[in-house]
PDB file of C-alpha atoms in Angstrom:
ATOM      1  CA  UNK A   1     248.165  43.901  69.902  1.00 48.00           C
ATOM      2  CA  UNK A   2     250.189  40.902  69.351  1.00 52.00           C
ATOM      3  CA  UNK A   3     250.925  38.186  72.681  1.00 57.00           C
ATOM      4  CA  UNK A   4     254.447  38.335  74.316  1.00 56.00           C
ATOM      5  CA  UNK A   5     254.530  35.471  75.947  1.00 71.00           C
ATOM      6  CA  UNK A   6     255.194  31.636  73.993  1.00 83.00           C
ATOM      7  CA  UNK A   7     252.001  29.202  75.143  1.00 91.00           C
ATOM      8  CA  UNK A   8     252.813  25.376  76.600  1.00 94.00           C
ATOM      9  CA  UNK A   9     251.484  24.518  72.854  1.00 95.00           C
ATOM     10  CA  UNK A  10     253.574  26.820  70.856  1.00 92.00           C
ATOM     11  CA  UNK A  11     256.848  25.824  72.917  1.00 93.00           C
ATOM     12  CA  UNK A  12     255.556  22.045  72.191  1.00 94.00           C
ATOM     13  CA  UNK A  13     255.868  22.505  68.652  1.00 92.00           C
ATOM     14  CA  UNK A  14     258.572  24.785  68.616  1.00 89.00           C
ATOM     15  CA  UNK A  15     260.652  22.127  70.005  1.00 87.00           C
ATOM     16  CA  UNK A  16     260.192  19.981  67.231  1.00 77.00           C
ATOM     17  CA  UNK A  17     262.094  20.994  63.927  1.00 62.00           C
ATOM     18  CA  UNK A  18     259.746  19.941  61.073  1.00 73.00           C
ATOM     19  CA  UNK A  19     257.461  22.105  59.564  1.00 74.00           C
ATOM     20  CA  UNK A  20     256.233  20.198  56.470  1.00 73.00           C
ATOM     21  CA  UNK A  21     253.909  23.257  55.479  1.00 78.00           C
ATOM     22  CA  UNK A  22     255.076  26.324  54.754  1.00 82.00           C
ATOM     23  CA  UNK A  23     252.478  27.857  52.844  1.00 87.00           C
ATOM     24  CA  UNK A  24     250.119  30.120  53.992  1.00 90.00           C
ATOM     25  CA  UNK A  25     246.380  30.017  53.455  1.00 92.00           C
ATOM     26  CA  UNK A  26     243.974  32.640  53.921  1.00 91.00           C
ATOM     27  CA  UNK A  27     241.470  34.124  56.520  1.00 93.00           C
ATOM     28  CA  UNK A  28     237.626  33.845  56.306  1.00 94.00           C
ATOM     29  CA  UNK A  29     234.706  35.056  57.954  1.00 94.00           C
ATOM     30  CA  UNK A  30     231.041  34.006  57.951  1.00 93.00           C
ATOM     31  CA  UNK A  31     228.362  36.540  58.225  1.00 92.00           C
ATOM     32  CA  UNK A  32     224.363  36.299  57.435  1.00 90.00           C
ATOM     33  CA  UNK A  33     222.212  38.283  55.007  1.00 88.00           C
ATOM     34  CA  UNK A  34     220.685  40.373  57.462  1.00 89.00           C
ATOM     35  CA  UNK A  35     224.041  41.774  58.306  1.00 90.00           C
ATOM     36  CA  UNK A  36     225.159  42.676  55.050  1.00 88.00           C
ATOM     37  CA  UNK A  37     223.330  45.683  54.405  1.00 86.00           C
ATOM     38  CA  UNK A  38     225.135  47.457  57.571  1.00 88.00           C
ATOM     39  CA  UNK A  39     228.401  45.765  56.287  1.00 89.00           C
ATOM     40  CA  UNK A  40     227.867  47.722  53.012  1.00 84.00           C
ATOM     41  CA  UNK A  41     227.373  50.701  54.846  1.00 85.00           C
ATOM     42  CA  UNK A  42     229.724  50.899  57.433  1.00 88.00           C
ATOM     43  CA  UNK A  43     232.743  49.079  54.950  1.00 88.00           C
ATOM     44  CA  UNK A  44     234.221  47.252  58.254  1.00 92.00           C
ATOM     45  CA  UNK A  45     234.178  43.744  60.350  1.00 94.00           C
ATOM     46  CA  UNK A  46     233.542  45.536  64.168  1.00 93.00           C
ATOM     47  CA  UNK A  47     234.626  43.281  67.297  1.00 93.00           C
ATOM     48  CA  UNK A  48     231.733  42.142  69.228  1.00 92.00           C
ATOM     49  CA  UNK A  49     231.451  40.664  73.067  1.00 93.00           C
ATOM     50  CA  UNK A  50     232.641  37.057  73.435  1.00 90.00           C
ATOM     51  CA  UNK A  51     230.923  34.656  75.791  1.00 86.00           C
ATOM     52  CA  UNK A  52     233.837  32.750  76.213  1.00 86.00           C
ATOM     53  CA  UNK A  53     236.314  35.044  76.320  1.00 89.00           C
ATOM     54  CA  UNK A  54     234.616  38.190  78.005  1.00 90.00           C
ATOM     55  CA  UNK A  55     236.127  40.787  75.429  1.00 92.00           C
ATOM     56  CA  UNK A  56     235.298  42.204  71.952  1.00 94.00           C
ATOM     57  CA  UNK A  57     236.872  40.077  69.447  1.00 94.00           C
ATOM     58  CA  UNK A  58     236.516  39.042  65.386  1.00 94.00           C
ATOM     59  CA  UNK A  59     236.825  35.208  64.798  1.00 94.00           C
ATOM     60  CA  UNK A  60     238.227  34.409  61.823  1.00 95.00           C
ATOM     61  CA  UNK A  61     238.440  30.405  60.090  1.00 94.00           C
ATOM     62  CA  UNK A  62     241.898  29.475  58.604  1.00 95.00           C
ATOM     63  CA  UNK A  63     241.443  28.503  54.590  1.00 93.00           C
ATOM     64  CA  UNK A  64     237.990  27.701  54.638  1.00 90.00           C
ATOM     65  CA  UNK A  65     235.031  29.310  55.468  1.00 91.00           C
ATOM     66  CA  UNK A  66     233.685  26.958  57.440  1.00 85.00           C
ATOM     67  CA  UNK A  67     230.668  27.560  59.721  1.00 77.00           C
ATOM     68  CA  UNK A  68     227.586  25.686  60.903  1.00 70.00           C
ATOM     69  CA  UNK A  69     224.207  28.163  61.051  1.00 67.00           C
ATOM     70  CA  UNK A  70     221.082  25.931  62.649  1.00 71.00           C
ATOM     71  CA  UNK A  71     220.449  23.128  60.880  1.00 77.00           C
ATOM     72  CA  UNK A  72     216.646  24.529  59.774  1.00 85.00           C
ATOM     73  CA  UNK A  73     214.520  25.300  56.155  1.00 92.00           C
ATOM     74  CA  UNK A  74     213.343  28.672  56.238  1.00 91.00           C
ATOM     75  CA  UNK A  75     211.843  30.790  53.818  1.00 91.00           C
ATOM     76  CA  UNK A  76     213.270  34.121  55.492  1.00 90.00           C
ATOM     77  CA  UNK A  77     216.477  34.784  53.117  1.00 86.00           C
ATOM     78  CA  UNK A  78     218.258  36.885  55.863  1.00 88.00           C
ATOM     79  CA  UNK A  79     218.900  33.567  57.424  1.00 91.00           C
ATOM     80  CA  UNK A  80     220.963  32.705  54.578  1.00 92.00           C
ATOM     81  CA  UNK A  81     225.039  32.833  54.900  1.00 93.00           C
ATOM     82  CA  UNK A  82     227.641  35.266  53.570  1.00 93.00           C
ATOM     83  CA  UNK A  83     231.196  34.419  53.043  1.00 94.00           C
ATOM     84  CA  UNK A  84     234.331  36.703  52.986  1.00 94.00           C
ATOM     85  CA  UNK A  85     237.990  35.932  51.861  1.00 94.00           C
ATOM     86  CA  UNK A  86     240.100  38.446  53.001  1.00 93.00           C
ATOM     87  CA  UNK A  87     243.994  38.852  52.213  1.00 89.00           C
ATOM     88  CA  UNK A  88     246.481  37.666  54.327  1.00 88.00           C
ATOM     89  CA  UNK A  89     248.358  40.815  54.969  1.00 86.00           C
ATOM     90  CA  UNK A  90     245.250  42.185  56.498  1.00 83.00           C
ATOM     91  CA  UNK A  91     246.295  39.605  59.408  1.00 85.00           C
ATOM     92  CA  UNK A  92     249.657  40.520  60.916  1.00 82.00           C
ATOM     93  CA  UNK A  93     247.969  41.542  64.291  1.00 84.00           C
ATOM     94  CA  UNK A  94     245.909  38.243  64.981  1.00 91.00           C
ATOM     95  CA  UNK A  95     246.497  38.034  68.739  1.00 92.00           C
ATOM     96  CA  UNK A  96     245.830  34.096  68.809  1.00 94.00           C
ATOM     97  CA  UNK A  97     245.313  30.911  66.854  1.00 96.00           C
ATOM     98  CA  UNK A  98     243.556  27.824  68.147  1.00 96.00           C
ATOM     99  CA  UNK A  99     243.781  24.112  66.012  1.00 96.00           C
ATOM    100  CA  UNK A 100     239.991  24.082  66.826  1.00 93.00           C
ATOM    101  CA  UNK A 101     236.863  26.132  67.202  1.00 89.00           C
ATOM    102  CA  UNK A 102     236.850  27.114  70.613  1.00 90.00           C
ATOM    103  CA  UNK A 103     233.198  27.300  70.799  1.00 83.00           C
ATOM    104  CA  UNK A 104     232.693  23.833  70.694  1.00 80.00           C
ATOM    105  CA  UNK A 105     235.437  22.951  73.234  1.00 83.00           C
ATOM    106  CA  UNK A 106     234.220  25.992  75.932  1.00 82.00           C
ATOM    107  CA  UNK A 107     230.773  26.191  75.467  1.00 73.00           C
ATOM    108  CA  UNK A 108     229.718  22.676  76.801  1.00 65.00           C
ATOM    109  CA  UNK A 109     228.174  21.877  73.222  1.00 61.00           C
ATOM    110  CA  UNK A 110     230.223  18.498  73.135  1.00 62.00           C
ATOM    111  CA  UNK A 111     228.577  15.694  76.161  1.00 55.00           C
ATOM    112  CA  UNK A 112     231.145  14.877  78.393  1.00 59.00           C
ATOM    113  CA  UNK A 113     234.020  17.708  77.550  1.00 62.00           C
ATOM    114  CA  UNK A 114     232.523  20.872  78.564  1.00 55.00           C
ATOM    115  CA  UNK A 115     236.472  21.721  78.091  1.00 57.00           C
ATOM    116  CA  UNK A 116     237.825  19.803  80.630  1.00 66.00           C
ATOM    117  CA  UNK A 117     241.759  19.225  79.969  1.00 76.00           C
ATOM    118  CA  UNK A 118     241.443  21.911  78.019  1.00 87.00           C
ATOM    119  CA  UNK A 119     242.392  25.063  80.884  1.00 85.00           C
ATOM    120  CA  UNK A 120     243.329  27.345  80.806  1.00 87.00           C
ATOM    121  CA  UNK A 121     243.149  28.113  76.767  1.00 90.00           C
ATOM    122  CA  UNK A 122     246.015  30.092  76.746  1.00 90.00           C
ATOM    123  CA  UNK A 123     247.981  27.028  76.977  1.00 93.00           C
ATOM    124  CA  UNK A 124     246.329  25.850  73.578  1.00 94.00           C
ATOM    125  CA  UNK A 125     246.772  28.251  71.320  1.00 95.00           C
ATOM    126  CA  UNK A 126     249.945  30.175  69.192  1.00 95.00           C
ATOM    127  CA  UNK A 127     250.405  33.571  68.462  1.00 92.00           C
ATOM    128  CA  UNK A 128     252.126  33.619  64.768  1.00 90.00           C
ATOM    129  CA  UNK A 129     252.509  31.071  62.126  1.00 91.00           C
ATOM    130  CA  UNK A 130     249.034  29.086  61.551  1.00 94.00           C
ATOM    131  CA  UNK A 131     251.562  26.988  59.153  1.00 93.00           C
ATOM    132  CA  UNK A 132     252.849  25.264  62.086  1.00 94.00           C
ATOM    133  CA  UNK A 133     249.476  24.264  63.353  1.00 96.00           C
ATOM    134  CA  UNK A 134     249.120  22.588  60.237  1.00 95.00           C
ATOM    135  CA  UNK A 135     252.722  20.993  60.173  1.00 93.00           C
ATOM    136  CA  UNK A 136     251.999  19.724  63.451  1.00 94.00           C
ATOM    137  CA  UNK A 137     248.358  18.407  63.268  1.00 96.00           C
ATOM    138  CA  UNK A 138     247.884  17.439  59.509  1.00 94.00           C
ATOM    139  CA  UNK A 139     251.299  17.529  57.876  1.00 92.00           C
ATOM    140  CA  UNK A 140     249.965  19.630  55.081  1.00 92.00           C
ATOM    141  CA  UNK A 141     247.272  21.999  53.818  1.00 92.00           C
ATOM    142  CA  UNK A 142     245.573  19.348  51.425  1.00 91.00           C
ATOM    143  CA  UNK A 143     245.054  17.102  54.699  1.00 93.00           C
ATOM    144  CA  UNK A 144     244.030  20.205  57.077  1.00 94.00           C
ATOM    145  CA  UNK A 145     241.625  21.459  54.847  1.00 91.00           C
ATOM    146  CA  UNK A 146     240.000  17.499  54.075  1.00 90.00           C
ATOM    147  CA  UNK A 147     240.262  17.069  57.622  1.00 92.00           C
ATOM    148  CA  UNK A 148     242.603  14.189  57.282  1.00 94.00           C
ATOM    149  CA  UNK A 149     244.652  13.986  61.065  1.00 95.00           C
ATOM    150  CA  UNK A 150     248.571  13.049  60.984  1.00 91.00           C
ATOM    151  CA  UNK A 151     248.774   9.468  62.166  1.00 88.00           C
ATOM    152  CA  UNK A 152     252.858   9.517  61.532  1.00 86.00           C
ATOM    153  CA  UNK A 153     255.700  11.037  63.118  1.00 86.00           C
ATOM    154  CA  UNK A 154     253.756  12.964  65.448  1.00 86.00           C
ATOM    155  CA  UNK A 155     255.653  15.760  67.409  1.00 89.00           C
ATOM    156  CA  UNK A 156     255.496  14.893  71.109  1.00 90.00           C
ATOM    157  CA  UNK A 157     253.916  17.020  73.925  1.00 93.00           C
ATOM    158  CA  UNK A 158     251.726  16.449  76.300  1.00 94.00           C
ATOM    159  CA  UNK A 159     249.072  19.470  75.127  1.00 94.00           C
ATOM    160  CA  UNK A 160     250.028  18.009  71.536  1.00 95.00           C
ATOM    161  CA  UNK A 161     248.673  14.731  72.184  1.00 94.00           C
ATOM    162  CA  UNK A 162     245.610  15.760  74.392  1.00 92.00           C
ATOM    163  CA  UNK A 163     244.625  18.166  70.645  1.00 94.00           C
ATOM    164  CA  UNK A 164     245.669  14.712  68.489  1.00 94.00           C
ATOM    165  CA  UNK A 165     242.618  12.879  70.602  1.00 91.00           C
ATOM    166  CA  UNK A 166     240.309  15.685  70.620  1.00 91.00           C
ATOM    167  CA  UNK A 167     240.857  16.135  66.854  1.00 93.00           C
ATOM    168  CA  UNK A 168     240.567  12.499  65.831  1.00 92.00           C
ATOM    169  CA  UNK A 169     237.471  11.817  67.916  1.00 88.00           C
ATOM    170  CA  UNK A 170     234.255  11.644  66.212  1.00 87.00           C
ATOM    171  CA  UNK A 171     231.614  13.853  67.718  1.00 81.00           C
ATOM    172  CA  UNK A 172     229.326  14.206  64.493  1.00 79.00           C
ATOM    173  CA  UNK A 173     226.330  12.084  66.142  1.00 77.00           C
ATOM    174  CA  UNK A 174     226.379  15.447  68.707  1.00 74.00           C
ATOM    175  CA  UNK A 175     226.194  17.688  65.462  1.00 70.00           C
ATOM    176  CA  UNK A 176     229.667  19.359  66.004  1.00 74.00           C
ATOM    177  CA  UNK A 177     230.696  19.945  61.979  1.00 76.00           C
ATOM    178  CA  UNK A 178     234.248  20.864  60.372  1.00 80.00           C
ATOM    179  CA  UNK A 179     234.820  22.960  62.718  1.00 81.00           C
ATOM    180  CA  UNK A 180     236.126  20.539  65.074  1.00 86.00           C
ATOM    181  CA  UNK A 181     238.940  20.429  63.193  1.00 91.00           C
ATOM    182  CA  UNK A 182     239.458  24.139  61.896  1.00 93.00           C
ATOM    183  CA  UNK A 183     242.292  26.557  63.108  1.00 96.00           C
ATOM    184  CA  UNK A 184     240.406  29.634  65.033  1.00 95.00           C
ATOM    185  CA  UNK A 185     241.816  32.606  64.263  1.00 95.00           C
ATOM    186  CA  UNK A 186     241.454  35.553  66.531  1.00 95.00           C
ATOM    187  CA  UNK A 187     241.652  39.106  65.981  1.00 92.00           C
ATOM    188  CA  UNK A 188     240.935  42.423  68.279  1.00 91.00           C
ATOM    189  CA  UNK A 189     241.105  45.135  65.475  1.00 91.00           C
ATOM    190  CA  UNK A 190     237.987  46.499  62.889  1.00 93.00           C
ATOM    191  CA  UNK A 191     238.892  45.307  59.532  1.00 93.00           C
ATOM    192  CA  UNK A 192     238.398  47.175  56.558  1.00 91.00           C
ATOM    193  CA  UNK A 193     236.510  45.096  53.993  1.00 89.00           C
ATOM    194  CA  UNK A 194     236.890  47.096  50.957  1.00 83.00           C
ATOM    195  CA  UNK A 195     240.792  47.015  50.967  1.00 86.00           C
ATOM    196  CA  UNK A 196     241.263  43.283  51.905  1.00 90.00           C
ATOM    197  CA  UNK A 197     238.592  41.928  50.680  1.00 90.00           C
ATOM    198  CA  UNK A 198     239.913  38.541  48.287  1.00 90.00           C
ATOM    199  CA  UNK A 199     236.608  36.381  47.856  1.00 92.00           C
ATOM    200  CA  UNK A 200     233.175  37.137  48.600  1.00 91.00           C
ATOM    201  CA  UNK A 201     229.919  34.696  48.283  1.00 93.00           C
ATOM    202  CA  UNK A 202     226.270  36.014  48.889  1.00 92.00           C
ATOM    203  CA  UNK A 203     223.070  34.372  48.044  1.00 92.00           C
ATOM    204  CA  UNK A 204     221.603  36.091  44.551  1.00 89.00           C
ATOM    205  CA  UNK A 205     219.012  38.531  45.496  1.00 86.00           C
ATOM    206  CA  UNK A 206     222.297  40.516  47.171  1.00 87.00           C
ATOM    207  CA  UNK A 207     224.029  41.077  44.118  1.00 83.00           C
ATOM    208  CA  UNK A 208     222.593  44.483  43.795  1.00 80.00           C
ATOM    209  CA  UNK A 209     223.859  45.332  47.173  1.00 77.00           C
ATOM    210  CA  UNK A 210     227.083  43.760  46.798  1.00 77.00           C
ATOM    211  CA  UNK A 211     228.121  45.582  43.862  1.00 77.00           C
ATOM    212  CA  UNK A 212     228.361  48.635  45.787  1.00 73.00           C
ATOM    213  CA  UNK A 213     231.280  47.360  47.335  1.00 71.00           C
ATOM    214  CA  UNK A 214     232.992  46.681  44.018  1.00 65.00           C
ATOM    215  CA  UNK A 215     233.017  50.289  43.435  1.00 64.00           C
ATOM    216  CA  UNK A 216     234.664  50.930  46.519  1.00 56.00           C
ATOM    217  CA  UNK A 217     237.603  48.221  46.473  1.00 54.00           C
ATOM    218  CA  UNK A 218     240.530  46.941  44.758  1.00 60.00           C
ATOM    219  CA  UNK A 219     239.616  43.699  42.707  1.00 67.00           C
ATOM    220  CA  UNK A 220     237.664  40.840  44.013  1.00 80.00           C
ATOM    221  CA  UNK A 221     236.440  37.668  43.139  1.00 85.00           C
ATOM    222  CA  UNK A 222     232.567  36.978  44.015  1.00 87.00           C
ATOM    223  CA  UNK A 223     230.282  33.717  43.470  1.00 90.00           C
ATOM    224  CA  UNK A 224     226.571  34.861  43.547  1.00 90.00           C
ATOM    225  CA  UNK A 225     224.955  31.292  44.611  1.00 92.00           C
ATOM    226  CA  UNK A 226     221.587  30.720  43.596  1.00 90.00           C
ATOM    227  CA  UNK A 227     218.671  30.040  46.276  1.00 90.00           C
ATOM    228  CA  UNK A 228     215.074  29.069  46.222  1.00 91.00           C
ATOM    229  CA  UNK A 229     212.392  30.071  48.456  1.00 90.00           C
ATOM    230  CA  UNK A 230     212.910  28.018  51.245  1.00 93.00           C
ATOM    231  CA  UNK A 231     216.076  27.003  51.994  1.00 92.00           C
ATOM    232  CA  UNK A 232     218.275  25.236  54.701  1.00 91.00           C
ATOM    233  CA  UNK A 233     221.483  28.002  55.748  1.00 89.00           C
ATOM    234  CA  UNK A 234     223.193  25.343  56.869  1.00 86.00           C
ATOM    235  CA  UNK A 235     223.203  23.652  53.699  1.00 89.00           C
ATOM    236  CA  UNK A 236     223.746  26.668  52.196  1.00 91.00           C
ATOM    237  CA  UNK A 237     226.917  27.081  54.481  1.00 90.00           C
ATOM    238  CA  UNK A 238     228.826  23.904  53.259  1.00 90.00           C
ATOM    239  CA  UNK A 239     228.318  24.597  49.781  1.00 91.00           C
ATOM    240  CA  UNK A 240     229.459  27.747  50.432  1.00 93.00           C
ATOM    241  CA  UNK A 241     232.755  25.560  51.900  1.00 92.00           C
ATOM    242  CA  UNK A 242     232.997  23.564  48.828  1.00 91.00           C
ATOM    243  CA  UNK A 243     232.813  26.136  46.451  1.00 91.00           C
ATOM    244  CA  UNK A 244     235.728  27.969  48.122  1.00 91.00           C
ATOM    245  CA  UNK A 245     238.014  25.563  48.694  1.00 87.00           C
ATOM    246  CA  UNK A 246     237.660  24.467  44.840  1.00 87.00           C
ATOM    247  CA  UNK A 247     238.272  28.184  43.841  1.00 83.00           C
ATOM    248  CA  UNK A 248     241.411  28.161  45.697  1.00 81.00           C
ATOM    249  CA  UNK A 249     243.246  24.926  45.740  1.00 77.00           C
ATOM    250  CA  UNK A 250     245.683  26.353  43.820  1.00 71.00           C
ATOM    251  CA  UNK A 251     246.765  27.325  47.465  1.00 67.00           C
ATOM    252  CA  UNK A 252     247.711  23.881  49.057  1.00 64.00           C
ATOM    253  CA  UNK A 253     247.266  21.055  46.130  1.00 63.00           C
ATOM    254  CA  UNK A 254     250.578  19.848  45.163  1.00 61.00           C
ATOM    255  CA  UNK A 255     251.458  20.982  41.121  1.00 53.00           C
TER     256      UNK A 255
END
C-alpha cells in the first residue's frame, strides 16, 4: 500500500525543478545460500519482522546489490551470498525509499550518530521516483552508483543538507560499506521470483538448484561465480557488486 502523505524530504526536493536523472535503475536483493533452497521451493521473497521498524517488510538496494555479510573466512558455503535482479515493474507498490541504508543510521552501528538528527524517519524518505534521490544527491546514476556525492548546485533544504553531510562523511574506519550511500528501498508485499526475476548470481555448487527456477520463469540472466573451500562472504559480496554493475551499465553510462 503506497504512502499518502509527501515527507519534509520529498517536499524539499520537490521544490526544486531539476531532475538531471531520469532513468530508472533496478531493484536488488541479497540473500545467503542457506536460504536458497526454500526460495526454490516456495518461488517468493516473504516479508520478515524489522527491528527498526517493528513490521514485516522486504528491503530492497537501488541498482546495485550491495550488501555487507561479516567480514569472516569460512569453509561453510551456506555462508556464501546470493544476488537477485528483479524487474522494475515488479516495484510499483514500494511504500518508501531512503538515500541510505537505514540500518546503519538506526541501529547505533555508526559511534556518535545512533540516528540522532535523523527522527523521525518518515521525514527522510520519498514514496515514488528513486530518480529524484539520485538527481538530488549525485546528479546522475554513473555518480550514485560510484558513490561520487554532488558538490554543485545543490538543492537547498534543511533535511537535504543534514543527508549531504551524512553522505559525504567517511565512516569506513567503523566498517560501514557502500551502503552508506545506497537508496533503501522498501516494500510490504511477497514477491514472486520466477516472474520478475532479471539477474541472478549464486556461488557454483547451486547451479543445480538454480536451474530449477529457469524452468519455471520467463528469461533470465545468471553468473554462476566460482568459490573455493574457504572463503570470505563478504568478499564474495562485493564481487558480487562489481560483477553486476558491469553487466548492466548499459543502464546509467552515458552512450
Amino acid at each position: 500500500m503506497k504512502r499518502h502523505f509527501i515527507s519534509k524530504l520529498e517536499n524539499e526536493i520537490n521544490l526544486n525543478s531539476e531532475f538531471s536523472e531520469k532513468k530508472l535503475l533496478d531493484f536488488c536483493h541479497v540473500s545467503f545460500g542457506k536460504y536458497f533452497n526454500n526460495l526454490v521451493k516456495v518461488g517468493k521473497l516473504v516479508p520478515r519482522e524489522c527491528d527498526i521498524f517493528k513490521e514485516k517488510l522486504l528491503y530492497f538496494s537501488y541498482g546495485v546489490p550491495y550488501y555487507k555479510p561479516r567480514n569472516m573466512q569460512t569453509e561453510n558455503a551456506l555462508e556464501f551470498p546470493i544476488a537477485f535482479i528483479f524487474k522494475i515493474d515488479a516495484f510499483k507498490n514500494i511504500i518508501d525509499y531512503f538515500p541510505f541504508d537505514t540500518g546503519c543510521i538506526y541501529s547505533s552501528r555508526i559511534s556518535g550518530l545512533s540516528g540522532k538528527g535523523f527522527e523521525p524517519p518518515n521525514d527522510f524518505c520519498i514514496h515514488s521516483n528513486p530518480e529524484k534521490l539520485v538527481s538530488c544527491f549525485y546528479k546522475t546514476n554513473e555518480n550514485y552508483l560510484k558513490g561520487i556525492i554532488r558538490k554543485d548546485n545543490i538543492p537547498k533544504g534543511i533535511i537535504i543538507e543534514k543527508i549531504i553531510t551524512y553522505l559525504s562523511a567517511n565512516y569506513s574506519s567503523q566498517g560501514i560499506d557502500n551502503r552508506q550511500r545506497t537508496i533503501e528501498c522498501i516494500y510490504k508485499d511477497e514477491l514472486n521470483i520466477k516472474s520478475n526475476l532479471l539477474w541472478l548470481a549464486f556461488p557454483d555448487f547451486l547451479t543445480k538448484k538454480a536451474s530449477i527456477l529457469w524452468d519455471k520463469s520467463d528469461a533470465f540472466e545468471y553468473y554462476s561465480y566460482p568459490t573455493e573451500t574457504n572463503e570470505n562472504p563478504a568478499h564474495l559480496a562485493t564481487h558480487i557488486a562489481k560483477k553486476a554493475k558491469e553487466i548492466f551499465k548499459y543502464k546509467y553510462q552515458k552512450p
